[in-house]
Amino acid sequence: MSGSPLAARLAAVRNQVADAAREAGRDPDGITTIVVTKFQPVSLIRELAELGVRDVGENRHQEAQAKARELESLGLRWHFVGQLQRKKARQVRAYASGIHSVDRVELVDVLASDEASVDCFVQVNLTDDPGRGGATGDDVLRVAEAAQAAPGLRLRGLMAVAPLGEEPGAAFDRVREMSERVVADVAPGASDLSIGMSGDFREAVHAGATHLRIGTAITGNRPAPA
Ligand SMILES: *Cc1c(COP(=O)(O)O)cnc(C)c1O
């Protein structure tokens, strides 16, 4: 198993994350790598679990729910990273340990609960396209405020995807500025940053990422969506 291409890619990414952390003067243990397994078969997720992966990410509710059910005995932490529909939000809560795409107060209202807390991140949209998901401007603070006040949600910080056509380090610096405002004005403990994907995780580590969401650099190419 340890000789498989998947094992080799996972080991290479882990080394690169650790190297980037050291370069940035950070402790690699402060960085959680979430392996994004969207469109990948459960067999691949089982192999990842055997290789020691504990955190996996998915972006579509039905697929995530089915995989989480089938693989329940593995004790993985499921992170939901895709756009979240209001009517699906409570169902996502049931299997997710982290929801990275909370981008409007309406979702916070649906996710609030007396049940055990779920970690959440307020997603920031760094593009000019409102269809991309994520809050912008002062709405980031409003959503964070709602999440901070809601029972059953533990606000961890902000999440973002670096836009095409912008240097990722510059994009991540914009997220960090917003994060500093959230921490100063709304939620002192919510300083985590879910930033960095296959193409830009090194820049994200330098910018202070606490959670990386890495797909293809570890899994290889994704099969076409079902
Ligand atoms: C697919 C996806 C990722 C992983 O992307 P890769 O480029 O394969 O690393 C990370 N974050 C989100 C929100 C995604 O949808």
Short mmCIF file of N, CA and C in Angstrom, two decimals, residues 90 93 107-118 120 145-155:
data_model
loop_
_atom_site.label_atom_id
_atom_site.label_comp_id
_atom_site.label_asym_id
_atom_site.label_seq_id
_atom_site.Cartn_x
_atom_site.Cartn_y
_atom_site.Cartn_z
N ARG A 90 -29.31 21.49 7.21
CA ARG A 90 -29.45 20.69 8.44
C ARG A 90 -28.97 19.26 8.22
N ARG A 93 -25.21 19.15 8.46
CA ARG A 93 -24.83 19.17 9.88
C ARG A 93 -24.72 17.78 10.48
N LEU A 107 -28.24 30.86 6.33
CA LEU A 107 -27.68 29.52 6.59
C LEU A 107 -27.37 29.33 8.06
N VAL A 108 -26.86 30.36 8.68
CA VAL A 108 -26.56 30.28 10.13
C VAL A 108 -27.85 29.96 10.88
N ASP A 109 -28.93 30.60 10.49
CA ASP A 109 -30.21 30.38 11.18
C ASP A 109 -30.64 28.92 11.05
N VAL A 110 -30.43 28.33 9.88
CA VAL A 110 -30.83 26.93 9.68
C VAL A 110 -29.89 25.98 10.42
N LEU A 111 -28.62 26.34 10.50
CA LEU A 111 -27.62 25.45 11.12
C LEU A 111 -27.62 25.51 12.64
N ALA A 112 -28.15 26.58 13.19
CA ALA A 112 -28.17 26.72 14.66
C ALA A 112 -28.95 25.56 15.25
N SER A 113 -28.46 25.05 16.39
CA SER A 113 -29.04 23.81 16.91
C SER A 113 -28.63 23.59 18.36
N ASP A 114 -29.42 22.79 19.07
CA ASP A 114 -29.04 22.39 20.44
C ASP A 114 -28.10 21.19 20.42
N GLU A 115 -27.89 20.63 19.24
CA GLU A 115 -27.04 19.44 19.15
C GLU A 115 -25.57 19.81 19.32
N ALA A 116 -24.71 18.82 19.28
CA ALA A 116 -23.27 19.04 19.43
C ALA A 116 -22.78 20.05 18.40
N SER A 117 -21.80 20.83 18.79
CA SER A 117 -21.32 21.90 17.92
C SER A 117 -20.64 21.37 16.67
N VAL A 118 -20.84 22.08 15.58
CA VAL A 118 -20.13 21.80 14.35
C VAL A 118 -19.23 23.01 14.07
N CYS A 120 -17.48 25.81 11.97
CA CYS A 120 -17.83 26.46 10.70
C CYS A 120 -16.88 27.59 10.38
N GLU A 145 -20.76 37.39 12.83
CA GLU A 145 -21.44 37.77 14.06
C GLU A 145 -22.58 36.81 14.37
N ALA A 146 -23.35 36.49 13.33
CA ALA A 146 -24.47 35.55 13.51
C ALA A 146 -23.96 34.18 13.91
N ALA A 147 -22.90 33.71 13.26
CA ALA A 147 -22.36 32.38 13.56
C ALA A 147 -21.79 32.33 14.98
N GLN A 148 -21.15 33.41 15.37
CA GLN A 148 -20.56 33.48 16.71
C GLN A 148 -21.65 33.39 17.78
N ALA A 149 -22.82 33.95 17.48
CA ALA A 149 -23.91 34.00 18.46
C ALA A 149 -24.78 32.74 18.43
N ALA A 150 -24.68 31.94 17.38
CA ALA A 150 -25.62 30.83 17.20
C ALA A 150 -25.24 29.63 18.06
N PRO A 151 -26.22 29.00 18.72
CA PRO A 151 -25.92 27.77 19.45
C PRO A 151 -25.60 26.65 18.48
N GLY A 152 -24.70 25.76 18.88
CA GLY A 152 -24.40 24.59 18.05
C GLY A 152 -23.46 24.88 16.90
N LEU A 153 -22.92 26.08 16.82
CA LEU A 153 -21.92 26.38 15.80
C LEU A 153 -20.67 26.89 16.51
N ARG A 154 -19.53 26.39 16.07
CA ARG A 154 -18.27 26.91 16.60
C ARG A 154 -17.55 27.61 15.46
N LEU A 155 -17.57 28.93 15.49
CA LEU A 155 -16.94 29.70 14.41
C LEU A 155 -15.43 29.58 14.51
#
